[in-house]
CSV table of C-alpha atoms and ligand atoms in Angstrom, one decimal:
chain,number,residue,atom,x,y,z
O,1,UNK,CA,-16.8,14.7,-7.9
O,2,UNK,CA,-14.1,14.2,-5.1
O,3,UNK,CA,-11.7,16.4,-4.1
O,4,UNK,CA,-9.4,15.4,-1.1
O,5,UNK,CA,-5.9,17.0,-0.1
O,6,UNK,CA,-3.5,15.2,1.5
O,7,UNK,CA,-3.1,17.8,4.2
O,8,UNK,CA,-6.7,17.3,5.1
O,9,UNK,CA,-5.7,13.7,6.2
O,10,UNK,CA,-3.1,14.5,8.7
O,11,UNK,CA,-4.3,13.3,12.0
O,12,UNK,CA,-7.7,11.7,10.7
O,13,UNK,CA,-8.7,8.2,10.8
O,14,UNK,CA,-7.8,8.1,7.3
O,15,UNK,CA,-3.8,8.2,8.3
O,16,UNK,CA,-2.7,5.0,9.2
O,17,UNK,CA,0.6,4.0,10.9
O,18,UNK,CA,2.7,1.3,11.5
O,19,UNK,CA,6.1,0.4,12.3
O,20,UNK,CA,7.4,0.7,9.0
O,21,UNK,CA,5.3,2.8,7.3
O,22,UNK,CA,2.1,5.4,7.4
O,23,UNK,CA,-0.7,5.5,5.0
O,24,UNK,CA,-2.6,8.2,3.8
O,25,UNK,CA,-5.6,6.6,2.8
O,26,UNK,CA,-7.0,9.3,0.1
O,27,UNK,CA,-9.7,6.9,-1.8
O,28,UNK,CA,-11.7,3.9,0.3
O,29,UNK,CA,-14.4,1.6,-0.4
O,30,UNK,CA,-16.9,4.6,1.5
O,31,UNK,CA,-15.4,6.6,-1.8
O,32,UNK,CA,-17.3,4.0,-4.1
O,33,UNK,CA,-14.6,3.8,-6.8
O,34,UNK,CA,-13.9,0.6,-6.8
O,35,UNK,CA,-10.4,0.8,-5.7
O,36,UNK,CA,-8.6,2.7,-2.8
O,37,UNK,CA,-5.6,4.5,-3.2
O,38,UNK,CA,-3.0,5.6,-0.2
O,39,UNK,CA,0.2,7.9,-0.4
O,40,UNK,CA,2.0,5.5,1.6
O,41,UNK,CA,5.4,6.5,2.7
O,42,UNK,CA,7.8,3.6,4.0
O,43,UNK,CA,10.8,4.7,6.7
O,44,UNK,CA,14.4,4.7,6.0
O,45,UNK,CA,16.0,1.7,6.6
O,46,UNK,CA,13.5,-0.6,7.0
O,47,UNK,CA,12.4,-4.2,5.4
O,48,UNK,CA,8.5,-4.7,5.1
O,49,UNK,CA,7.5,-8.3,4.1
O,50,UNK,CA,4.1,-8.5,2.8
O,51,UNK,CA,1.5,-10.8,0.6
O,52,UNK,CA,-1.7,-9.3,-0.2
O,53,UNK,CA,-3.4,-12.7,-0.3
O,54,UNK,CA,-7.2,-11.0,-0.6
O,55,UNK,CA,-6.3,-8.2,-2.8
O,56,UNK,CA,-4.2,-7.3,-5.9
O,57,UNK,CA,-2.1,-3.7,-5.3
O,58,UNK,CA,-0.6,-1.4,-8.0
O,59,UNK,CA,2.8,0.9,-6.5
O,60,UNK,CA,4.3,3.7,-7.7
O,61,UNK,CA,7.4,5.2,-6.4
O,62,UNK,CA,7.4,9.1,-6.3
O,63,UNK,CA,10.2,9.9,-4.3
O,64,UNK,CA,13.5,7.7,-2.5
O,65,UNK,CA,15.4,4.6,-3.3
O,66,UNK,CA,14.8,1.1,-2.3
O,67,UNK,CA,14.2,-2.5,-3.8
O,68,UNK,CA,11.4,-5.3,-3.5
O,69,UNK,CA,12.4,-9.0,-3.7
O,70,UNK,CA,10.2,-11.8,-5.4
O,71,UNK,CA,9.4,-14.0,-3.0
O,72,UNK,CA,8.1,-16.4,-5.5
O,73,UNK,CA,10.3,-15.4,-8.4
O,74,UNK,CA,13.3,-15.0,-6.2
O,75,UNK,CA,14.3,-11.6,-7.8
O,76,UNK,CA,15.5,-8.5,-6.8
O,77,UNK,CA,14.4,-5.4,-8.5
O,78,UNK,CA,15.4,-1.5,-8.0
O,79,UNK,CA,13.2,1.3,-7.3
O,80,UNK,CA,13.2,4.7,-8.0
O,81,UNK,CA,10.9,7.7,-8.9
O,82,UNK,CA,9.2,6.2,-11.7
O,83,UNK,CA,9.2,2.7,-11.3
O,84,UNK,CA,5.8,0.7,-10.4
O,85,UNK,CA,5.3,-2.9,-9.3
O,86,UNK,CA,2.2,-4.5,-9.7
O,87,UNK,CA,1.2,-7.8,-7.5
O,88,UNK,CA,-1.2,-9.0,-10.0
O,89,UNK,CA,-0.4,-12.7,-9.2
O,90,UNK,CA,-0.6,-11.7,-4.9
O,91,UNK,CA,2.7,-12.2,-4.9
O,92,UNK,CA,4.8,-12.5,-1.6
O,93,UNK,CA,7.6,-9.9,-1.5
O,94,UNK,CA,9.8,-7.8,0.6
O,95,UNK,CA,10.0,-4.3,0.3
O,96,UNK,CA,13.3,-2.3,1.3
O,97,UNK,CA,13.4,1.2,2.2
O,98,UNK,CA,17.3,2.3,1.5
O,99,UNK,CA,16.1,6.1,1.9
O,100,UNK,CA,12.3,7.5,3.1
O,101,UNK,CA,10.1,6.1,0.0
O,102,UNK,CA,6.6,7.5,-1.4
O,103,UNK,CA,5.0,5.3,-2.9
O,104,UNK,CA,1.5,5.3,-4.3
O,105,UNK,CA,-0.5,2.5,-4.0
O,106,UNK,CA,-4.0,1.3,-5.3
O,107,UNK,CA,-6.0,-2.0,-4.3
O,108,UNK,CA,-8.6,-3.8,-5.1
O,109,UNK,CA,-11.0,-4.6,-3.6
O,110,UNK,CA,-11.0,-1.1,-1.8
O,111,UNK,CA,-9.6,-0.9,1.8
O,112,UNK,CA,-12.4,0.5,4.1
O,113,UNK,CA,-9.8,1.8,5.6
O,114,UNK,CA,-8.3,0.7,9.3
O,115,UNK,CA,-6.6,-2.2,7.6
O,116,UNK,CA,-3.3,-3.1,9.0
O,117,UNK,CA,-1.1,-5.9,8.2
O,118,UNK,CA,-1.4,-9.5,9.6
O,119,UNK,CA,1.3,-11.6,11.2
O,120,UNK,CA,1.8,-12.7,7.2
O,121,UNK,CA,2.0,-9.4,5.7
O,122,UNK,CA,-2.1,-8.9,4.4
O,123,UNK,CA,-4.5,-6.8,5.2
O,124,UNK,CA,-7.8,-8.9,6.1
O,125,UNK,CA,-10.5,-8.7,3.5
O,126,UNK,CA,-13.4,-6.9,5.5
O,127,UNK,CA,-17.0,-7.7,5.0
O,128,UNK,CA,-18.1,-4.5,3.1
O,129,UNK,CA,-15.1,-4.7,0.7
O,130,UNK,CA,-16.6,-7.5,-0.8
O,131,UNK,CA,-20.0,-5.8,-1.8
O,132,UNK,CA,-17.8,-2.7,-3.0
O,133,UNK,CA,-17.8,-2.4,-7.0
D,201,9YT,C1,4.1,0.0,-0.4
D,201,9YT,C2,3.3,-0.8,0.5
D,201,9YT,O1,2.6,-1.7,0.2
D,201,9YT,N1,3.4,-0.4,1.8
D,201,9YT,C3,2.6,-0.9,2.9
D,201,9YT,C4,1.4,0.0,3.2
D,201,9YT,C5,0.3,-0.2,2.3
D,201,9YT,N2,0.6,-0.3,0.9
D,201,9YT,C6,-0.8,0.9,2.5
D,201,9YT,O2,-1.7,0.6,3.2
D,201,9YT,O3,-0.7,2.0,1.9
């Protein structure tokens, strides 16, 4: 059994940061779950375009306000404590902050863990990821 606190993360390699947002990476591939999943919180104000080409991702707002645009499907949705979205076709979106967002987000394959985003909005599919279950 794993027990992990996000507290215990602050200032590890496990917290990553970028402009828009940092992620608390509580479960990676190392974990051997088959998934990994981050607190992520996104800043106010900001617009994060992403497509997780290599991975399908699973995010659920806990706290703040803020909407992702379809790419694809050209629409719009809100978000609020509650809501998930679920890229189960790798779909290209946008994701707007209007206040600080938590979100809580799961992907598979696992993230070993330094991923960042690429100049298109993935995160590269790392050679152990693929021999994770
Ligand atoms: C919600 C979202 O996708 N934010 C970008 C960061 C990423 N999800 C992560 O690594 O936690």
């Amino acid at each position: 059994m794993i027990i992990r606190r996000l507290s215990e993360l602050d200032g590890t390699d496990r917290e990553v940061r970028d402009e828009n947002w940092s992620s608390r990476r509580l479960l990676l591939a190392e974990d051997g779950m088959g998934f990994s999943m981050h607190d992520t919180i996104l800043h106010a104000g900001t617009a994060t375009r992403m497509w997780y080409r290599h991975h399908v991702e699973a995010v659920y707002c806990v706290e703040g306000e803020g909407e992702i645009e379809d790419l694809d499907g050209g629409e719009t949705h809100p978000i609020a404590p509650g809501t998930l979205y679920a890229l189960d076709e790798n779909d290209r979106h946008v994701l707007r902050a209007k206040t600080r967002l938590r979100m809580i987000c799961v992907f598979n394959p696992a993230l070993l863990g330094p991923e960042t985003h690429d100049e298109d909005g993935a995160y590269p599919l790392l050679a152990e990821a693929e021999g994770a279950r």
